[in-house]
Structure formats: structure tokens, C-alpha cells
Short mmCIF file of C-alpha atoms and ligand atoms in Angstrom, two decimals:
data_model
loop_
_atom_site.label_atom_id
_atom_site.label_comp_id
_atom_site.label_asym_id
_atom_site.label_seq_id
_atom_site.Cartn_x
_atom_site.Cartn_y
_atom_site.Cartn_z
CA UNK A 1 -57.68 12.30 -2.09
CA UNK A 2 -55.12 10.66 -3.98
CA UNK A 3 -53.22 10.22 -1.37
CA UNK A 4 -55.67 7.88 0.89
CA UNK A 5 -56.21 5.94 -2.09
CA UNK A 6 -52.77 5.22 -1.91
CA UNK A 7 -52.50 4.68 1.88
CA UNK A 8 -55.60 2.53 1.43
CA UNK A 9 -53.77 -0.11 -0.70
CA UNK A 10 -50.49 -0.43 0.85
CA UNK A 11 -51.11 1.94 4.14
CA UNK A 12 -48.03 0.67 6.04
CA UNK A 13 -45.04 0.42 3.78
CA UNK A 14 -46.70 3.60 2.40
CA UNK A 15 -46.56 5.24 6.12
CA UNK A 16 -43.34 4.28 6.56
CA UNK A 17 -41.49 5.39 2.83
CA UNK A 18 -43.53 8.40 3.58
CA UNK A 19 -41.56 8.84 6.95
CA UNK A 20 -38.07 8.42 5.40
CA UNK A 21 -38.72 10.64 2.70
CA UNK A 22 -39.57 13.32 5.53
CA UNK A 23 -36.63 12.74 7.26
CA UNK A 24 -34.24 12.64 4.30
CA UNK A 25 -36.02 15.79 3.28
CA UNK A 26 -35.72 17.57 6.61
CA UNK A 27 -31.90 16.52 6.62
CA UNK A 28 -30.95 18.12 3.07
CA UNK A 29 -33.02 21.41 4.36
CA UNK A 30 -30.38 21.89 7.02
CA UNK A 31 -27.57 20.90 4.80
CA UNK A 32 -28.59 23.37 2.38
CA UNK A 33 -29.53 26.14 4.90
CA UNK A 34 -26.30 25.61 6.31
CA UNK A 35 -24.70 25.68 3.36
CA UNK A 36 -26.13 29.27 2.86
CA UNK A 37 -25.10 30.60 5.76
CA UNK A 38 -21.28 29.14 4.41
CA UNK A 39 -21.40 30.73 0.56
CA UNK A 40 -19.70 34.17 0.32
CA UNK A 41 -20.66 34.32 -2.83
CA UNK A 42 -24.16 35.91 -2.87
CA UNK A 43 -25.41 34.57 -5.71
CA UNK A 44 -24.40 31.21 -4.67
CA UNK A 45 -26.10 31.72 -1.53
CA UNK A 46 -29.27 32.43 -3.47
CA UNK A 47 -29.52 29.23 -5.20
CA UNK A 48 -28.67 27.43 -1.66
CA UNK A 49 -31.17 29.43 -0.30
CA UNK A 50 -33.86 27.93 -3.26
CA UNK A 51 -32.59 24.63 -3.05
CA UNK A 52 -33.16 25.01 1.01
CA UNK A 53 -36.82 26.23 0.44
CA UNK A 54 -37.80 23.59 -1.75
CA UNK A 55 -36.27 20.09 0.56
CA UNK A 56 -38.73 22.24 3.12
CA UNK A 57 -41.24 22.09 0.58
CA UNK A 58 -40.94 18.71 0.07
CA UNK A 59 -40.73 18.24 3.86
CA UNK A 60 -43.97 19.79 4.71
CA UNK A 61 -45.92 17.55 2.43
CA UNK A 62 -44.93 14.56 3.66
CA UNK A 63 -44.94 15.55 7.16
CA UNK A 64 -48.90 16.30 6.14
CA UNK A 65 -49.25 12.78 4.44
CA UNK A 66 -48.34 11.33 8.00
CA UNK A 67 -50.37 13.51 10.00
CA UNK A 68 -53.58 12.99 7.97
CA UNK A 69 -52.48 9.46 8.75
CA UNK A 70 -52.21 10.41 12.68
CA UNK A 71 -48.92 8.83 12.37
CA UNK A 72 -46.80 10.26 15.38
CA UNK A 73 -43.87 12.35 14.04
CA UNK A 74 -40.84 12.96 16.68
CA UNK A 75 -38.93 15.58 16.81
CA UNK A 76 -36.58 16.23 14.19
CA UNK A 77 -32.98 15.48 14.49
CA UNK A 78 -30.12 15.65 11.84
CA UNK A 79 -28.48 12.65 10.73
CA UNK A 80 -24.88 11.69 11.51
CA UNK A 81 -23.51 12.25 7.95
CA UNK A 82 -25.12 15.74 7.93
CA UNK A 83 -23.72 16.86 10.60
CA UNK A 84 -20.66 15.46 9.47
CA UNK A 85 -21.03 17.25 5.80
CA UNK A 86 -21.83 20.47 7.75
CA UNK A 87 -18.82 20.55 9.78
CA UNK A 88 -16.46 19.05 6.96
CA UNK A 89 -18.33 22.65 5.65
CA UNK A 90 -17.66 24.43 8.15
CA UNK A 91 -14.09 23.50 8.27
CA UNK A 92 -12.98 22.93 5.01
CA UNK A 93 -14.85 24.53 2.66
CA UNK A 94 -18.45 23.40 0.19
CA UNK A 95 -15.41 22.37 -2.35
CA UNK A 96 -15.33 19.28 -0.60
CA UNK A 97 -18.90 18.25 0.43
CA UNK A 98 -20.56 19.57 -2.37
CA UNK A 99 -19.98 16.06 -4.75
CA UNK A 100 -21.10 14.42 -1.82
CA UNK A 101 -24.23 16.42 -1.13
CA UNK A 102 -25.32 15.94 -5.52
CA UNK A 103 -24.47 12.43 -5.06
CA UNK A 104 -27.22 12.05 -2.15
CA UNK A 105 -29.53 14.04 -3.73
CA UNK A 106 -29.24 12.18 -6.95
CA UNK A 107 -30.22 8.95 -4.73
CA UNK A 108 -32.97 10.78 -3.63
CA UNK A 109 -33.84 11.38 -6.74
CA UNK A 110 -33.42 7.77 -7.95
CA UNK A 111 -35.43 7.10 -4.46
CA UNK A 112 -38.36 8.90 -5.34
CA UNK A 113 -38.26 7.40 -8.98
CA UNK A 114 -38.85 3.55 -7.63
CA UNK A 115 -41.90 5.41 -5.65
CA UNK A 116 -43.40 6.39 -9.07
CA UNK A 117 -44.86 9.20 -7.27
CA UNK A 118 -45.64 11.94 -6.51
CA UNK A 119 -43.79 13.02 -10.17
CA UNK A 120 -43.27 16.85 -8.65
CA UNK A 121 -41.25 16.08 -6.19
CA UNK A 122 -39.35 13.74 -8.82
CA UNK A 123 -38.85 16.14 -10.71
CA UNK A 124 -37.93 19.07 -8.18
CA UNK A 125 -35.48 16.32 -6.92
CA UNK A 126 -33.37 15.39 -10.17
CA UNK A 127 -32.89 19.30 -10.56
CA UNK A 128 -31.61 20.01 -7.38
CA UNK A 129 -29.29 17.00 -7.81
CA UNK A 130 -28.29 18.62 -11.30
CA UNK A 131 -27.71 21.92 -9.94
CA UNK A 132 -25.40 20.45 -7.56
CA UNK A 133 -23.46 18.31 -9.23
CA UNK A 134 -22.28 21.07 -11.55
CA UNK A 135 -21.94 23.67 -8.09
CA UNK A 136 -19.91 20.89 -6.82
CA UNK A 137 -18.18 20.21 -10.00
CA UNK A 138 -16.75 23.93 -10.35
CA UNK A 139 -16.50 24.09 -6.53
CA UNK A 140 -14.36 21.21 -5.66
CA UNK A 141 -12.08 22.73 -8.76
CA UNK A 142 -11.40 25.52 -6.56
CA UNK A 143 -10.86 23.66 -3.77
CA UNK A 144 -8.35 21.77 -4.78
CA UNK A 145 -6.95 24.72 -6.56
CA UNK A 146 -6.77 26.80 -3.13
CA UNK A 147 -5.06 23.28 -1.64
CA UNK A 148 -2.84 23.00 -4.30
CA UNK A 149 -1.48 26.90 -3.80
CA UNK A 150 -1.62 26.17 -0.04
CA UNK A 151 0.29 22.46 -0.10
CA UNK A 152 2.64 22.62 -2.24
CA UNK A 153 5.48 23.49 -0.20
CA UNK A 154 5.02 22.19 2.51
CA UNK A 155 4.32 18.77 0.42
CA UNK A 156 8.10 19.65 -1.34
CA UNK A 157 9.88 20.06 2.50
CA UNK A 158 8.01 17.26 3.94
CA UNK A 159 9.19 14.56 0.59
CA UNK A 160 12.44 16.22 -0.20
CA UNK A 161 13.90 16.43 3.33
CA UNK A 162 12.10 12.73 3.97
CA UNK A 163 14.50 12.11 0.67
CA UNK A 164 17.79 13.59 1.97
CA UNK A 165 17.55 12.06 5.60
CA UNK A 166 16.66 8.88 3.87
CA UNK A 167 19.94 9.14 1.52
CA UNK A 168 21.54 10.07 5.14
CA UNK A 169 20.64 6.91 6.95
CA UNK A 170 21.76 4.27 4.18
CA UNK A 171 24.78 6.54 3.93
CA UNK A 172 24.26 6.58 -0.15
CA UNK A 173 25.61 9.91 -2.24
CA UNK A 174 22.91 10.47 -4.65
CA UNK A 175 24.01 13.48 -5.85
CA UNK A 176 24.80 13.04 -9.60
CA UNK A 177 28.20 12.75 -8.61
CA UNK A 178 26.92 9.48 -6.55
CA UNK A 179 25.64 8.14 -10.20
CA UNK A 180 28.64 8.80 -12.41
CA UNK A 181 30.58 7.08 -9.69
CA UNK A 182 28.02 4.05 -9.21
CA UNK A 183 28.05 3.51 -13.77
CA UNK A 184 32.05 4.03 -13.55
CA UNK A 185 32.67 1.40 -11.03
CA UNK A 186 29.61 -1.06 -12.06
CA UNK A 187 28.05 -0.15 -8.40
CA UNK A 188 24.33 -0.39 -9.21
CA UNK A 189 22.61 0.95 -6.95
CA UNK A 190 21.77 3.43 -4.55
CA UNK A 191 22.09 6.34 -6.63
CA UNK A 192 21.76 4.19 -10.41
CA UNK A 193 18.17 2.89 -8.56
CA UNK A 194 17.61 6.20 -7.44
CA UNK A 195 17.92 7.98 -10.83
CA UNK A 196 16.77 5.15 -12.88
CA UNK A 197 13.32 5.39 -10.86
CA UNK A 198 13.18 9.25 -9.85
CA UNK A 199 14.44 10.53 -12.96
CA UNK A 200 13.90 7.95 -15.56
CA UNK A 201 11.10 6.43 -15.26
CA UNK A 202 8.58 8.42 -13.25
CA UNK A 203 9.68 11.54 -15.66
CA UNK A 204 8.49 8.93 -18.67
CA UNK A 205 4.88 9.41 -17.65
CA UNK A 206 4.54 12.22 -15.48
CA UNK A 207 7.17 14.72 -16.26
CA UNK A 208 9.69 16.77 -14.34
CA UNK A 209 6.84 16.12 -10.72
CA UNK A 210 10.19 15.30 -9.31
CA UNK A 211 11.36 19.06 -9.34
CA UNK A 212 7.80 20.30 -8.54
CA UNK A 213 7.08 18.21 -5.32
CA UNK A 214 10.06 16.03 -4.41
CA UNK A 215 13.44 17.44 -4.75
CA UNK A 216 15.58 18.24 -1.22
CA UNK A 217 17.59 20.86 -3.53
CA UNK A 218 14.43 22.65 -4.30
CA UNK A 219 12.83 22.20 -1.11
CA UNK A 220 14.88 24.50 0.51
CA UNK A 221 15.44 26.88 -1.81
CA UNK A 222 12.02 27.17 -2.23
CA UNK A 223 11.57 28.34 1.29
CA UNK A 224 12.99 31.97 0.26
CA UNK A 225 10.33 34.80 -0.64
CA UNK A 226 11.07 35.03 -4.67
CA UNK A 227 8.01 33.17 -5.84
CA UNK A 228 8.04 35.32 -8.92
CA UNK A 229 10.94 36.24 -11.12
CA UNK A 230 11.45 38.55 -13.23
CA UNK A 231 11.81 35.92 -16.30
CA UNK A 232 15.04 33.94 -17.64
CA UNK A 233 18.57 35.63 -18.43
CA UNK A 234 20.06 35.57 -21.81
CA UNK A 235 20.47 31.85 -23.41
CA UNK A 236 24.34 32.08 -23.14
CA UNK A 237 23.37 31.63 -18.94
CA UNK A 238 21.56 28.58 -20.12
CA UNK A 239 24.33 26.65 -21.00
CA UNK A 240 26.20 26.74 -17.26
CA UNK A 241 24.32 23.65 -16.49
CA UNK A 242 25.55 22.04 -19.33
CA UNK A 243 29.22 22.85 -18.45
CA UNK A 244 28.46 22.08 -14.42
CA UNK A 245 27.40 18.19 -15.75
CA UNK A 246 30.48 17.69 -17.70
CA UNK A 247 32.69 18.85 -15.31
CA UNK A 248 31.39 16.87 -12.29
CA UNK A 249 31.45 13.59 -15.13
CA UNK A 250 35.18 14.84 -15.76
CA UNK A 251 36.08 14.87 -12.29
CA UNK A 252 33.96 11.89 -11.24
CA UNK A 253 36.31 9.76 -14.26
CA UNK A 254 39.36 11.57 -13.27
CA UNK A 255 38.72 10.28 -9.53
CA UNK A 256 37.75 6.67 -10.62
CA UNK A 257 40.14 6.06 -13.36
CA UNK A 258 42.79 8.51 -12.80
CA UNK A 259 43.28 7.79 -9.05
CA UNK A 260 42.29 4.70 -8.67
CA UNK A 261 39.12 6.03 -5.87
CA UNK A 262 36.73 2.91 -5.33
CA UNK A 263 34.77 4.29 -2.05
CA UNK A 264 32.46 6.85 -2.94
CA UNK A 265 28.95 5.21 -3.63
CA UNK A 266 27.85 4.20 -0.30
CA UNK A 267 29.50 4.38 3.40
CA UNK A 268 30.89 7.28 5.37
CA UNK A 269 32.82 8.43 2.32
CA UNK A 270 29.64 8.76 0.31
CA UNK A 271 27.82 10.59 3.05
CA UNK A 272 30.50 12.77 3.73
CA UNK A 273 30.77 13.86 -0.26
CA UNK A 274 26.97 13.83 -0.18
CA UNK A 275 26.52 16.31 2.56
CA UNK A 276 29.68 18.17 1.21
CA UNK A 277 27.90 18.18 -2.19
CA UNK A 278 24.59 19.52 -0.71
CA UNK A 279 25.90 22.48 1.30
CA UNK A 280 27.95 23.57 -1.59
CA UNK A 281 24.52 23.19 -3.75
CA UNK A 282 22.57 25.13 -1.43
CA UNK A 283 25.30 27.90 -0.52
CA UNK A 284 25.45 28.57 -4.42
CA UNK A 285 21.38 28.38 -5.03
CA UNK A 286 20.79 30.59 -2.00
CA UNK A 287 23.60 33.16 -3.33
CA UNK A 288 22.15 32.70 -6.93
CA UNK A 289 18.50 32.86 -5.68
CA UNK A 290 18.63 35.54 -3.52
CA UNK A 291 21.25 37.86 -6.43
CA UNK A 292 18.55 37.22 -9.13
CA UNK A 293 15.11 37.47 -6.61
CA UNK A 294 14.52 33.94 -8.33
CA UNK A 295 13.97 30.82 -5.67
CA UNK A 296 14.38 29.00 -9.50
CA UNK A 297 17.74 30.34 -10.15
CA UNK A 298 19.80 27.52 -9.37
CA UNK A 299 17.32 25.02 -11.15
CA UNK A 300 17.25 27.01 -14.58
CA UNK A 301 20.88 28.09 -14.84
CA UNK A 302 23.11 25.07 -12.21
CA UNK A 303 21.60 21.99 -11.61
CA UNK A 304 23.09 19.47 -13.80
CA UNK A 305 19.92 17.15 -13.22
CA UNK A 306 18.01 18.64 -14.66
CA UNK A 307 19.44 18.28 -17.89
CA UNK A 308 18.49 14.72 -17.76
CA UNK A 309 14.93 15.23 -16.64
CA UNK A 310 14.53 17.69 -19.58
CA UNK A 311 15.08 14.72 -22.03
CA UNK A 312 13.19 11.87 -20.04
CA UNK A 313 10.34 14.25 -19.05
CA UNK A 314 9.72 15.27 -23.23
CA UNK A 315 7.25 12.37 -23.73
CA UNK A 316 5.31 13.14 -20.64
CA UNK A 317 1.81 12.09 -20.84
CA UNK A 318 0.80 14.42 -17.83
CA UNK A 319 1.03 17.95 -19.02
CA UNK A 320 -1.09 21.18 -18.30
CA UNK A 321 -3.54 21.87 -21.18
CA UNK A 322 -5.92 24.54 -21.55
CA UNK A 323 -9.13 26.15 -23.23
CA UNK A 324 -7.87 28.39 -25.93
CA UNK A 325 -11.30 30.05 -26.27
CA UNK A 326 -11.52 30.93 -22.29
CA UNK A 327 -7.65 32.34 -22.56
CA UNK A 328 -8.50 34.89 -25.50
CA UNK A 329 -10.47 36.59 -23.35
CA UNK A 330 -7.96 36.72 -19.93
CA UNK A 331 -6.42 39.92 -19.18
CA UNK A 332 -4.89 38.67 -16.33
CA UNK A 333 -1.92 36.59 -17.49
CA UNK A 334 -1.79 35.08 -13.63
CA UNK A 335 -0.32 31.86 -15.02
CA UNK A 336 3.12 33.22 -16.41
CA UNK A 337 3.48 35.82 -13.44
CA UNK A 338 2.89 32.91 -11.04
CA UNK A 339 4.90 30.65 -13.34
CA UNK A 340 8.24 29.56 -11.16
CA UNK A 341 9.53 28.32 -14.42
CA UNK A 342 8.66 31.61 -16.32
CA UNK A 343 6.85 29.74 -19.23
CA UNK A 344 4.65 31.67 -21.95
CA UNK A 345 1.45 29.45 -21.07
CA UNK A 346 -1.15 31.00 -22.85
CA UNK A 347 1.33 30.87 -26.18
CA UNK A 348 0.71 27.55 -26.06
CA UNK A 349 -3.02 27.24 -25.46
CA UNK A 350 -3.75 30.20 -27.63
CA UNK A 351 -2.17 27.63 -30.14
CA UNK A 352 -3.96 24.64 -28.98
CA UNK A 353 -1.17 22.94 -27.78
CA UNK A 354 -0.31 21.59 -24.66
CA UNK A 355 2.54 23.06 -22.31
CA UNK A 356 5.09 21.57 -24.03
CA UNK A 357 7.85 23.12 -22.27
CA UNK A 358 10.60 20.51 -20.98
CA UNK A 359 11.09 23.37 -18.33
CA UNK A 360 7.72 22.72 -16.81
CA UNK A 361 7.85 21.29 -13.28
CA UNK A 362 4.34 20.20 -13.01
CA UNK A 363 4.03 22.93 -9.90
CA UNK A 364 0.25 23.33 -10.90
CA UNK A 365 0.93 27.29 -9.77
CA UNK A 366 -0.84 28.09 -13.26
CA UNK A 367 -3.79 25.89 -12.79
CA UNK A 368 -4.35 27.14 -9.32
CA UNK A 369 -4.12 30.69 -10.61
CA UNK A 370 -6.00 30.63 -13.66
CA UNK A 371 -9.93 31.67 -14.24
CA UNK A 372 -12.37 28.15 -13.44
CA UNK A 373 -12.72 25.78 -16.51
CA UNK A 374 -9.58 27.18 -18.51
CA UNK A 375 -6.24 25.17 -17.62
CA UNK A 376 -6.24 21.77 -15.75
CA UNK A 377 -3.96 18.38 -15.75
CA UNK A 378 -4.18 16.68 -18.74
CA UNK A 379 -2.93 13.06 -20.22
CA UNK A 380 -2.42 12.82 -23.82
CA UNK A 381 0.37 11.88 -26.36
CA UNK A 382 2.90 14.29 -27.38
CA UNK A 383 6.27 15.45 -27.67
CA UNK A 384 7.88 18.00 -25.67
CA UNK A 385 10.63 20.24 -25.83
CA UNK A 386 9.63 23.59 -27.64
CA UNK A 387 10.59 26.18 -24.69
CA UNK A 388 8.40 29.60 -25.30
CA UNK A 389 9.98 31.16 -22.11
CA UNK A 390 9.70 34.89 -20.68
CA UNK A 391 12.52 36.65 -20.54
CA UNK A 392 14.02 39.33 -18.40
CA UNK A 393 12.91 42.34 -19.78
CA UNK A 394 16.37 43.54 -21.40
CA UNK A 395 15.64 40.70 -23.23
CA UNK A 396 13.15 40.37 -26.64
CA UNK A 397 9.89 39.57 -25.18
CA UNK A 398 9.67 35.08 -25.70
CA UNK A 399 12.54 33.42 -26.50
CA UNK A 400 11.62 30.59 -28.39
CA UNK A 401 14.03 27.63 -27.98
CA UNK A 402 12.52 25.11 -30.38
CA UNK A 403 13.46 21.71 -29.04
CA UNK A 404 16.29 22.81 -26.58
S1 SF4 B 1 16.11 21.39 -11.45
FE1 SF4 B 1 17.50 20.30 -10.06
S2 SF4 B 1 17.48 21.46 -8.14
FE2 SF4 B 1 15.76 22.13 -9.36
S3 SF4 B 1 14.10 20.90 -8.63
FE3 SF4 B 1 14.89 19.84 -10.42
S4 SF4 B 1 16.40 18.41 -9.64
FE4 SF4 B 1 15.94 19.85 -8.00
S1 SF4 B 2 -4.43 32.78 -16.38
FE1 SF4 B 2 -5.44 31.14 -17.60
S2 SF4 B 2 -6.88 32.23 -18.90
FE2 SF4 B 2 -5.42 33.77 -18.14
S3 SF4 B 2 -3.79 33.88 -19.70
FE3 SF4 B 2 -3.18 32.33 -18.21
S4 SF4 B 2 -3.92 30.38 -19.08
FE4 SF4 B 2 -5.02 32.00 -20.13
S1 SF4 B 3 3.64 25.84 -16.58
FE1 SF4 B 3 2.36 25.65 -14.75
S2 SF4 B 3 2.85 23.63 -13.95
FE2 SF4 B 3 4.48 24.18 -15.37
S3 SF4 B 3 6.04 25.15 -14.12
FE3 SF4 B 3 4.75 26.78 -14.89
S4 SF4 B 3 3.23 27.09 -13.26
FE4 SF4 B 3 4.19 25.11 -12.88
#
């Protein structure tokens, strides 16, 4: 009854919002039913399954409002964008069409709250568009936690060796060797740009992302199967870098001032002490690597870079925080086993702090790894530096290097 009424006074637009709402209806019923056929998850599936039942709900009544109406109702077709959504489904994952799906059943919502009726399918609409944003919310968390485990290296090969071929064809030596050379002799640039950018003042804001995802050094070494190590040798090993940096300044002076050598930032003397400089970096991290079962070996105990990007990266603003009161509970500990770095995370979150370790290469291997809604990305304001690092285990368990 209430329904003629309504057709009565505005029977055409009526007819024809009635229509759309049908069709809009019919298409998030196959979304959704598709969408259960997609979740592994059972109980997941369930809640599809609801949602599902309920768009068909909503279908069937206005596909009765147009037949009482003897309004002629065609076959039903999917939309475009659902078929898109399914097979971006299909082929991806629900991670990444879930947002997408709450976001057009919140306009659906918002739709059927300009029609000011009829108020159960309003509000059977806002909760489905609830329900969803928060599915999506957690799903498109592990989505791009599964990409990030899955990208990562390749994303490191792809930018480091787009790096090193790139250092190749302007025939620049960037090694740090390239740097001391280019401050000696007042060359500035080439490697000066390079570090001034790369490892001043990217680290500044975002940390050491340099080692994590761009490095040519690391891309390689990376490549080898020992993910996981069995934590960091004795802090006397921790000082080699130190030494390796002020010997290559030593000899970099020694060259410049000593003997007079004016042709080693850029041209076919650069490249040649560039390449020279690389295969002796990655002979020694592949012996070092491979000796220790560590594909981080040659970054935690040789690389004389990364002394600098400890000190630029301690004011980060990007660093991985955590929910203290979801770690308590974790038996897992996936985060410092997956941890290339070998960093104590949950010391740190257990004590409400941020990572704060200058060791931390912004991998994201912890966030990938840990339980939904515990670590993530942050920004904030602090100062890093205090190392609480796993050890190997002839070693006391955390060695805590306060402001190394
Ligand atoms: S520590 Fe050195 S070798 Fe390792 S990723 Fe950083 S810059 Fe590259
Ligand atoms: S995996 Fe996550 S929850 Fe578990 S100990 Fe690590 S940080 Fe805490
Ligand atoms: S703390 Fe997390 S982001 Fe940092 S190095 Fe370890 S796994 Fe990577």
C-alpha cells in the first residue's frame, strides 16, 4: 500500500530510482557471492555469504515494486566495475577490492538516505557498508603484508642494479671511496650528490630505506638463502666497519695528497675503481655471508656506509611501532626470527617505544610477519640509537648498546 501511494505522487522518477536500486542491488549480490566462493577463511565466508543474502533481499523487493508497476525488467547483467572487482578478486586477492567494495556500499547507503525510504533497507545498507569497511580494513593489511614479503627483493634487484648500471653509464665511482675522493679534491658531485641525497637526506626522514630497498651491495647479497641468522657476533666484530672506513679515508688522502692522484671521481678511472671496488665488496660479503649463514653479514660487520646512515637515520620520523598490549600475548616472536637485522622488537614495544634501533633497515619483514593490528609503519618524533640486538647464542641473550 505504501508503496502505490508513493508511485502515485511521483510514479516515474519513483519507477526509475526503483530500477537502479535493483540493479545496484543485484550487482553487490554477485560481488558478494563471488566473494564467498574467494574467502578461505570460513568464517569470513559466512558473513559474505549474509551480506550476499541480504543485497538479494533487497533485490527482490524492488524487483516486486517494478513488477506491481508492470514495469518491464530485462535480464540481469553485471556491471563493468563488478566484473572488474571480481576478477581483480580473483586474481589478486579481497585485500585489494574489499575498500573498494565498503566504499560503494557506503554510497549506497548514502543513496538510499536522499530516498528517505524505505528506512530497512537504510539501515541493512549502512551495516553492510560498516562490516566491510573494517573486513577491508584488516584485509588490505594483509595484503599488503603478503606483497611486502613477496616484493621486497625483487623491488631491492630491480633499484639497486638500476643504481649500479646507472653509476656505470655516467662512469661515476660512488663507492665511499668515490666521496672521500670527490670532498678531497673539491669535486662535488657524482658521488657528494649521491650521498648527500641517498644517505643524508632521505635517511633524515625515512631512515636507513636505502639499505632495505635500494642498495646494489645488498641486492645481491640478498639473493643467497640466509634470510635468518643466527643473531650478531660479539661487539669486538662490530667495530671492523669502523676500522674498514678509516682505512679507505687513509688511503683515499694518501692517494690525493700523498701522490698527487686527481682522476678518480668520474671517467674510465672512476669506473674502473668502481667496478674493482664492487667485486671486491661482493667477493668478501658472499665469503662472509655464506661463512656466517647471514645474507646481513657484510652489512653489520664491513660496510663502512653504513656507519654514516646509522647517524643520519637516528632522527628518523618513519620507524616501526607497535601495540604493546597485542605483543604480551605473542608466543610467536616471528618478528626477531624474521628480523635480517636481528633486532629485539618486542623489547621495544613491550616498552612502548618505537624501534629505535639505528640498525633497522626499514625491511618491513617484522610487520609482514607479525599477528594483524600489532606492528605497522609509523611517523613520530624521536631519537634513535639504543641497539637491543640478539645475539648469537654463545653470547648473553640482548646486548644492549645504548646509543652506539
Ligand atoms: S649496510 Fe651497506 S651494504 Fe648493507 S645495505 Fe646498507 S649500504 Fe648496502
Ligand atoms: S610477532 Fe608481533 S606480536 Fe609477536 S612478538 Fe613480534 S612484535 Fe610482538
Ligand atoms: S626491525 Fe623490522 S623493519 Fe627493521 S630491520 Fe628488523 S624486520 Fe626490518
Amino acid at each position: 500500500m505504501a508503496i502505490s501511494k508513493q508511485v502515485k505522487q511521483k510514479p516515474k522518477s519513483y519507477l526509475k530510482k526503483a530500477f537502479s536500486n535493483w540493479q545496484a542491488e543485484c550487482n553487490s549480490a554477485v560481488l558478494y557471492q563471488a566473494f564467498v566462493k574467494l574467502e578461505r577463511s570460513p568464517k569470513q565466508a559466512k558473513l559474505y555469504k549474509q551480506l550476499a543474502d541480504l543485497e538479494e533481499k533487497h533485490a527482490n523487493y524492488w524487483k516486486n515494486v517494478l513488477v506491481s508497476h508492470n514495469y518491464a525488467i530485462p535480464v540481469f547483467k553485471p556491471r563493468r566495475r563488478t566484473q572488474v572487482l571480481i576478477w581483480l578478486a580473483k586474481r589478486f586477492g579481497l585485500g585489494l577490492v574489499l575498500p573498494q567494495a565498503a566504499k560503494l556500499e557506503q554510497l549506497e547507503a548514502e543513496g538510499y538516505l536522499e530516498q528517505l525510504e524505505p528506512s530497512h533497507i537504510q539501515i541493512d545498507e549502512q551495516a553492510s557498508a560498516n562490516l566491510l569497511k573494517h573486513l577491508g580494513h584488516e584485509e588490505f593489511n594483509e595484503f599488503v603484508k603478503k606483497i611486502i614479503l613477496r616484493i621486497r627483493r625483487p623491488v631491492l634487484l630491480a633499484i639497486g642494479g638500476l643504481l649500479f648500471f646507472t653509476s656505470i653509464a655516467t662512469a661515476h665511482n660512488v663507492q665511499i671511496e668515490g666521496l672521500f675522493f670527490g670532498l678531497f679534491t673539491a669535486s662535488f658531485f657524482g658521488a657528494v650528490l649521491h650521498y648527500l641525497i641517498g644517505k643524508i637526506i632521505i635517511p633524515l626522514p625515512f631512515g636507513r630505506v636505502w639499505c632495505g630497498w635500494a642498495c646494489w651491495t645488498a641486492a645481491l647479497l640478498d639473493q643467497l638463502p640466509y634470510k635468518k641468522s643466527a643473531g650478531w657476533l660479539p661487539k669486538k666484530w662490530h667495530y671492523f666497519r669502523y676500522l674498514h672506513f678509516f682505512l679507505s679515508l687513509a688511503l683515499v688522502a694518501l692517494m690525493v695528497f700523498g701522490f698527487k692522484f686527481r682522476q678518480g671521481g668520474l671517467g674510465q678511472t672512476a669506473l674502473f675503481w668502481f667496478l674493482v671496488g664492487n667485486l671486491v665488496y661482493w667477493l668478501v660479503g658472499v665469503i662472509l655471508d655464506i661463512r656466517l649463514k647471514d645474507n646481513r653479514a657484510f652489512c653489520k660487520y664491513v660496510c663502512p656506509i653504513s656507519l654514516i646512515l646509522k647517524q643520519t637515520s637516528r632522527p628518523a620520523l618513519l620507524k616501526v611501532s607497535g601495540d604493546a598490549s597485542s605483543c604480551l600475548s605473542c608466543k610467536s616472536q616471528a618478528c626477531t626470527t624474521l628480523c635480517p637485522m636481528d633486532i629485539d622488537i618486542p623489547a621495544y614495544i613491550k616498552e612502548g617505544k618505537r624501534v629505535l634501533s639505528n640498525e633497522c633497515i626499514l625491511c618491513l619483514q617484522c610487520v609482514a610477519v607479525c599477528p594483524p593490528n600489532t606492528l605497522e609503519p609509523s611517523f613520530g618524533l624521536d631519537w634513535g640509537g639504543e641497539n637491543k640486538l640478539e645475539l648469537r647464542k654463545l653470547c648473553p641473550k640482548t646486548l644492549n648498546l645504548k646509543q652506539s
